[in-house]
Amino acid sequence: MGPTSHHGHDHGSPSGEPWSERASGALTDAGYRRGGARAALIALLDAQSCALSAAEIEDALKGGDGRPVARASIYRILEQLEALKLITRVEVGQGLARFEAAREEGHHHHMVCDDCGSVIPFADPDLERSIAQLADRVAFTVAEHDVVLHGACRDCATG
């Protein structure tokens, strides 16, 4: 799915507030200043069903006039969102990371193709139960988790 995909995302929190509004409000409350780049980045992440790389975010934020949002601004906004736990960083290996809106519902994990770099989201209730059971068994409180499976996607495995 490309950076402009608009389907498959869940908009908000149990309170019904869209993620984009929650993120904007939390940044403002934390004293971060508003700006067009911030609004555009939040809207972009809100429209995604899975994680984007910083390069994909940068490409998607190029305006119709071709004027890009500064890379430093993108990283600064991502750092702010991550510090407030509004986005999740997905480490996909080789020092690369992807970012996605941290939603209270619709938690999913990721399969990463080590050949072509595609990232495929997956959800598995049995896996979630197993993680909870493991935490109970070893008396460990899991604050957050992200499972990343590495391998080859169907196209690369058969190609």
Short mmCIF file of C-alpha atoms in Angstrom, two decimals:
data_model
loop_
_atom_site.label_atom_id
_atom_site.label_comp_id
_atom_site.label_asym_id
_atom_site.label_seq_id
_atom_site.Cartn_x
_atom_site.Cartn_y
_atom_site.Cartn_z
CA MET A 1 0.00 0.00 0.00
CA GLY A 2 1.37 3.36 -1.00
CA PRO A 3 1.54 6.48 1.08
CA THR A 4 -1.77 7.78 -0.24
CA SER A 5 -3.91 4.76 0.62
CA HIS A 6 -7.07 5.83 2.46
CA HIS A 7 -8.76 2.57 3.35
CA GLY A 8 -8.52 0.08 6.16
CA HIS A 9 -7.69 2.55 8.94
CA ASP A 10 -9.58 2.99 12.13
CA HIS A 11 -10.04 6.62 12.87
CA GLY A 12 -9.85 7.04 16.53
CA SER A 13 -10.07 6.16 20.10
CA PRO A 14 -12.88 4.55 22.07
CA SER A 15 -14.04 8.10 22.88
CA GLY A 16 -14.65 8.61 19.15
CA GLU A 17 -12.01 11.32 18.77
CA PRO A 18 -10.09 10.94 15.50
CA TRP A 19 -6.38 10.11 15.94
CA SER A 20 -5.42 13.27 14.01
CA GLU A 21 -7.30 15.49 16.49
CA ARG A 22 -5.88 13.63 19.48
CA ALA A 23 -2.33 13.98 18.08
CA SER A 24 -2.71 17.68 17.22
CA GLY A 25 -4.18 18.45 20.64
CA ALA A 26 -1.47 16.54 22.51
CA LEU A 27 1.31 18.33 20.59
CA THR A 28 -0.27 21.72 21.28
CA ASP A 29 -0.77 20.86 24.98
CA ALA A 30 2.91 19.85 25.16
CA GLY A 31 3.91 23.29 23.88
CA TYR A 32 4.96 22.31 20.34
CA ARG A 33 4.08 24.96 17.81
CA ARG A 34 1.55 24.41 15.05
CA GLY A 35 2.49 24.47 11.41
CA GLY A 36 1.49 23.34 7.96
CA ALA A 37 4.10 20.57 7.92
CA ARG A 38 2.83 19.18 11.21
CA ALA A 39 -0.80 19.22 10.05
CA ALA A 40 0.12 17.57 6.75
CA LEU A 41 2.20 14.86 8.42
CA ILE A 42 -0.53 14.07 10.96
CA ALA A 43 -3.17 13.89 8.22
CA LEU A 44 -0.93 11.59 6.18
CA LEU A 45 -0.31 9.20 9.08
CA ASP A 46 -4.00 9.22 9.99
CA ALA A 47 -4.89 8.07 6.47
CA GLN A 48 -2.56 5.05 6.57
CA SER A 49 -3.40 1.48 7.46
CA CYS A 50 0.28 0.63 8.04
CA ALA A 51 3.67 2.18 8.69
CA LEU A 52 5.58 4.51 6.37
CA SER A 53 9.30 5.21 6.17
CA ALA A 54 10.58 8.76 6.60
CA ALA A 55 11.45 8.76 2.87
CA GLU A 56 7.86 7.77 1.96
CA ILE A 57 6.55 10.49 4.26
CA GLU A 58 8.87 13.04 2.65
CA ASP A 59 7.76 12.01 -0.87
CA ALA A 60 4.07 12.11 0.08
CA LEU A 61 4.40 15.59 1.60
CA LYS A 62 5.79 17.18 -1.56
CA GLY A 63 3.18 19.74 -2.47
CA GLY A 64 1.60 20.13 -5.88
CA ASP A 65 4.13 22.89 -6.42
CA GLY A 66 6.91 20.36 -5.86
CA ARG A 67 8.16 22.24 -2.81
CA PRO A 68 9.18 19.61 -0.25
CA VAL A 69 8.75 19.74 3.50
CA ALA A 70 12.24 19.95 5.00
CA ARG A 71 13.57 16.56 6.08
CA ALA A 72 14.66 18.07 9.41
CA SER A 73 11.06 19.19 10.05
CA ILE A 74 9.74 15.70 9.31
CA TYR A 75 12.19 14.08 11.74
CA ARG A 76 11.48 16.72 14.40
CA ILE A 77 7.71 16.16 14.16
CA LEU A 78 8.16 12.36 14.21
CA GLU A 79 10.33 12.69 17.34
CA GLN A 80 7.67 14.84 19.02
CA LEU A 81 4.89 12.39 18.13
CA GLU A 82 6.98 9.45 19.34
CA ALA A 83 7.88 11.18 22.62
CA LEU A 84 4.15 11.58 23.32
CA LYS A 85 3.50 7.93 22.32
CA LEU A 86 1.25 9.07 19.49
CA ILE A 87 3.13 7.07 16.87
CA THR A 88 4.77 3.67 16.88
CA ARG A 89 8.25 3.16 15.46
CA VAL A 90 8.55 -0.15 13.62
CA GLU A 91 12.17 -1.29 13.29
CA VAL A 92 12.34 -3.16 10.00
CA GLY A 93 16.05 -4.04 10.14
CA GLN A 94 19.27 -2.66 8.66
CA GLY A 95 18.84 0.51 10.72
CA LEU A 96 15.57 1.38 8.96
CA ALA A 97 12.38 2.37 10.74
CA ARG A 98 8.80 3.01 9.75
CA PHE A 99 6.22 5.06 11.61
CA GLU A 100 2.48 4.70 12.10
CA ALA A 101 -0.30 6.22 14.17
CA ALA A 102 -0.57 4.58 17.60
CA ARG A 103 -4.23 3.65 17.74
CA GLU A 104 -5.99 2.22 20.76
CA GLU A 105 -7.83 -0.31 18.61
CA GLY A 106 -6.78 -2.39 15.64
CA HIS A 107 -3.30 -3.30 16.95
CA HIS A 108 -1.29 -5.14 14.33
CA HIS A 109 2.22 -6.46 13.71
CA HIS A 110 4.43 -6.56 10.62
CA MET A 111 6.05 -8.97 8.20
CA VAL A 112 9.06 -7.50 6.41
CA CYS A 113 10.38 -8.87 3.12
CA ASP A 114 14.17 -8.80 3.34
CA ASP A 115 14.42 -8.90 -0.47
CA CYS A 116 12.13 -6.10 -1.69
CA GLY A 117 11.54 -4.27 1.61
CA SER A 118 7.75 -4.47 1.52
CA VAL A 119 6.00 -4.35 4.90
CA ILE A 120 2.83 -6.38 5.35
CA PRO A 121 0.61 -5.78 8.40
CA PHE A 122 -1.01 -8.70 10.18
CA ALA A 123 -3.23 -9.14 13.23
CA ASP A 124 -3.47 -12.37 15.19
CA PRO A 125 -5.70 -12.69 18.28
CA ASP A 126 -3.97 -15.99 19.22
CA LEU A 127 -0.59 -14.22 19.23
CA GLU A 128 -1.99 -11.46 21.46
CA ARG A 129 -3.33 -14.10 23.88
CA SER A 130 0.03 -15.90 23.88
CA ILE A 131 1.87 -12.68 24.73
CA ALA A 132 -0.56 -11.99 27.59
CA GLN A 133 -0.21 -15.58 28.87
CA LEU A 134 3.60 -15.35 28.73
CA ALA A 135 3.52 -12.07 30.66
CA ASP A 136 1.30 -13.67 33.32
CA ARG A 137 3.54 -16.73 33.57
CA VAL A 138 6.75 -14.76 34.11
CA ALA A 139 5.10 -11.94 36.13
CA PHE A 140 5.99 -9.25 33.62
CA THR A 141 3.88 -6.21 32.75
CA VAL A 142 3.97 -5.59 29.00
CA ALA A 143 3.61 -1.87 28.31
CA GLU A 144 3.72 -2.24 24.53
CA HIS A 145 4.89 -4.72 21.94
CA ASP A 146 5.47 -5.04 18.23
CA VAL A 147 6.29 -8.30 16.51
CA VAL A 148 8.29 -8.02 13.28
CA LEU A 149 8.68 -11.18 11.20
CA HIS A 150 11.44 -11.21 8.58
CA GLY A 151 11.47 -13.38 5.47
CA ALA A 152 10.39 -13.26 1.84
CA CYS A 153 7.03 -12.08 0.48
CA ARG A 154 5.13 -14.32 -1.93
CA ASP A 155 6.52 -12.54 -5.03
CA CYS A 156 10.14 -12.74 -3.88
CA ALA A 157 9.82 -16.33 -2.59
CA THR A 158 8.44 -17.57 -5.92
CA GLY A 159 10.40 -15.20 -8.17
#
